């Protein structure tokens, strides 16, 4: 079991800095998911842990040992690549067993371990095939087996599921989770898919433009997004954010004259300040009458319910209605925003206007 | 994607390929047909029309010890210079692929030798390896008799092997480099994660994946040593000393144009041509298979 500590790590290509001082601690045996849009530097961070990319400044320690100067093979990490990176000229068995062969494991033992691992990922019958003769899902399994067979201290995954079709992706996601349950190996998993991230993570790290935006359990990140970016990135459809001004304790008023109540104890938003009021589409309540009036521009059916799209105070506003007897295409809705689900953000900095700023994300952000 | 242009008019297509066809005909088919004519005939001692002699000329050359010597010398030359040029170019390509310091310059400069005509290469090496002057002279001063290609057959062979490989290294290098660069980076990274060292990655991953390029170059290099080495031999050793560098292609020239025995030279040409046709066949049949990295 190995923990991973990342201290103020930066990465520059030439003069361009792409990772701007990341501080993170991953507990031993945890499953960490790094989530962020394409190009935010998540692969770069992962590859610095792996040793495939030099660390420009800062320090990475695996199991208490600083690895900055170590070769990839000395770090005890196994990696699953997005395109699988299987050796095309080797059979499945040779692919899986290559690391053992390099390590000088005797042939008989190697064979036994390769077979055992291949069986656990369901490849027992394909040992003699070449990668070109396998389906996408099977290649993915070979890549997994290649990582598992070494019994590494850390698993690193770089978007390993993004080349699979939707059904297989879910299936492999479950297998990865099951595998972690069984082996308990510290895992770092990079993805841009929020569903994958939410479902897999013990600890979720949200990155944007080379910075860490928030670290926490997935439910925490969903419930208390620390920045506007996180609020918009996690949840589907994303959180509505409406400009408003604080007009009374626990009350914000929009330009359209909507008064929105919030839990005054949770936020530090003095009288007169401009804020962005956030509320998730699924938390907006539809009432028969007595709520705010929202003209509906169009409605989408999504199986579990409907999404009603409109505008509020000049910005798009979406309401998620649970499947039910409601009107399929209403012209207007009467809606309420429950105070317990309202978030406030600073329109300038994008930060959550928490009453007591705490947590790693705040540190990371202020450091940046 | 089909990027071919389709011509509606056969006349236009014909007109466009005519110049090329003319060149091929004048410089290949016409001389080749002449070679066939001469190879199966012989000139009467006192002139007149050539007589048909069938395989007589071939029987004669195959019975000739001097001919077999030239075959032996050619094979030795082919093996030595192909091995040397392939190994050298592979080492250089791997180094450039790893982007060692200055690789941009090397990549550019290393191709130049191939652009130099064989006789010019020969001339350069004649100066560089001249026993009395130049680079080797200094070594000869220190160790008398160390190097004298004019007298020592082994030295002469080494000289033409060096010259030819130097020229071919450039060509091979470009192909090897292109081959190496088409190997996905992530394969090498995966191998690095699997614990493989830089050197081991070359042998376990890069070389096996270069196999098609390797066989392609093997055939090209061998063919080249059989047909394109004339200029180098002619300028440096003239086939000597004591026929130690009397390559098949050079013997054809000296028998034909020095000894003026056209029939013998033509028969040898046919043998060499057959050899090259075989190599080309191997090339198309076995080497032209594509490798897929995915
Ligand atoms: N070898 C490189 N040279 C220059 N810039 C790079 C290189 N690799 C990645 N980058 C840049 O670094 C940023 C982060 O890339 P990456 O970590 O791959 O993002 P992602 O989050 O999509 O995995 C991107 O802007 C990318 O253009
Ligand atoms: Mg990436």
XYZ file of C-alpha atoms in Angstrom, chain A residues 37-168:
132
model
C -11.867 19.183 -19.328
C -9.537 18.241 -22.140
C -6.205 20.072 -21.988
C -6.403 20.956 -18.293
C -3.205 19.082 -17.494
C -4.540 15.903 -15.908
C -2.546 13.555 -18.144
C 0.538 15.653 -17.568
C 0.085 15.334 -13.803
C -0.434 11.574 -14.084
C 2.618 11.190 -16.317
C 4.719 13.086 -13.818
C 3.674 10.570 -11.176
C 4.529 7.757 -13.585
C 7.912 9.225 -14.458
C 7.156 9.651 -18.148
C 7.300 13.418 -17.858
C 9.928 15.368 -15.981
C 8.747 17.386 -12.976
C 9.643 21.032 -13.616
C 9.479 21.983 -9.955
C 8.018 20.647 -6.750
C 8.117 17.129 -5.422
C 6.232 13.864 -5.763
C 6.598 11.147 -3.141
C 5.251 7.604 -3.453
C 5.095 5.579 -0.237
C 7.185 8.196 1.514
C 9.966 8.184 -1.070
C 10.592 11.188 -3.290
C 10.553 9.902 -6.858
C 11.489 13.026 -8.857
C 14.783 11.570 -10.001
C 13.695 7.942 -10.356
C 13.145 6.155 -13.653
C 9.576 4.950 -14.314
C 10.591 1.358 -13.556
C 11.909 2.319 -10.116
C 8.624 3.911 -9.028
C 6.485 0.786 -8.749
C 3.626 2.203 -10.825
C 1.723 0.379 -13.546
C -0.148 2.370 -16.141
C -3.096 1.734 -18.446
C -2.993 3.979 -21.497
C -5.894 5.493 -23.379
C -4.971 3.717 -26.627
C -3.902 0.623 -24.596
C -0.355 0.718 -26.067
C -0.225 -3.049 -26.510
C 2.906 -4.422 -28.162
C 1.574 -5.343 -31.618
C 4.218 -7.993 -32.312
C 3.653 -9.914 -29.085
C 0.875 -12.347 -28.216
C -1.527 -11.596 -25.393
C 0.514 -13.805 -23.062
C 3.746 -12.053 -24.033
C 2.142 -8.661 -23.589
C 0.961 -9.503 -20.111
C 4.191 -11.223 -19.158
C 6.617 -8.653 -20.561
C 7.165 -6.839 -17.278
C 7.851 -10.157 -15.531
C 10.258 -11.185 -18.262
C 12.144 -7.911 -17.921
C 12.218 -8.406 -14.155
C 13.782 -11.830 -14.685
C 10.947 -13.905 -13.248
C 11.593 -17.583 -14.108
C 9.646 -18.906 -17.061
C 7.446 -21.363 -15.170
C 6.377 -18.828 -12.583
C 5.844 -16.222 -15.260
C 3.563 -18.544 -17.135
C 1.547 -19.358 -14.068
C 1.102 -15.724 -13.126
C 0.196 -14.670 -16.669
C -2.403 -17.406 -16.908
C -3.882 -16.600 -13.519
C -4.133 -12.899 -14.354
C -5.535 -13.530 -17.823
C -8.219 -15.698 -16.283
C -9.251 -13.036 -13.781
C -9.854 -10.535 -16.600
C -11.572 -13.160 -18.755
C -8.833 -13.588 -21.342
C -7.923 -17.188 -20.529
C -8.765 -18.398 -24.018
C -6.979 -15.655 -25.922
C -3.412 -16.028 -24.682
C -1.969 -16.879 -28.091
C -3.690 -14.149 -30.066
C -2.063 -10.978 -31.276
C -3.584 -7.632 -30.211
C -4.754 -7.001 -33.782
C -7.023 -10.045 -33.498
C -8.834 -8.731 -30.423
C -11.864 -6.484 -30.015
C -11.585 -3.108 -28.321
C -12.883 -4.450 -25.039
C -10.480 -7.379 -25.093
C -7.522 -5.089 -25.765
C -8.609 -3.020 -22.832
C -8.532 -6.170 -20.712
C -5.044 -7.052 -21.894
C -3.902 -3.582 -20.898
C -5.468 -4.117 -17.488
C -3.930 -7.549 -17.091
C -0.534 -6.153 -18.022
C -0.844 -3.688 -15.154
C -2.273 -6.168 -12.633
C 0.243 -8.951 -13.186
C 3.113 -6.881 -11.817
C 1.412 -6.341 -8.472
C 2.446 -2.675 -8.473
C 2.239 -0.225 -5.612
C 0.115 2.159 -7.667
C -2.203 1.860 -10.666
C -2.348 4.810 -13.020
C -5.151 5.039 -15.564
C -5.173 7.656 -18.325
C -8.711 7.763 -19.731
C -8.679 4.003 -20.236
C -12.354 3.723 -21.121
C -12.796 6.562 -23.561
C -12.247 4.386 -26.639
C -14.977 1.918 -25.695
C -18.644 2.040 -26.630
C -21.082 3.194 -23.973
C -22.178 -0.228 -22.764
C -18.689 -1.663 -22.520
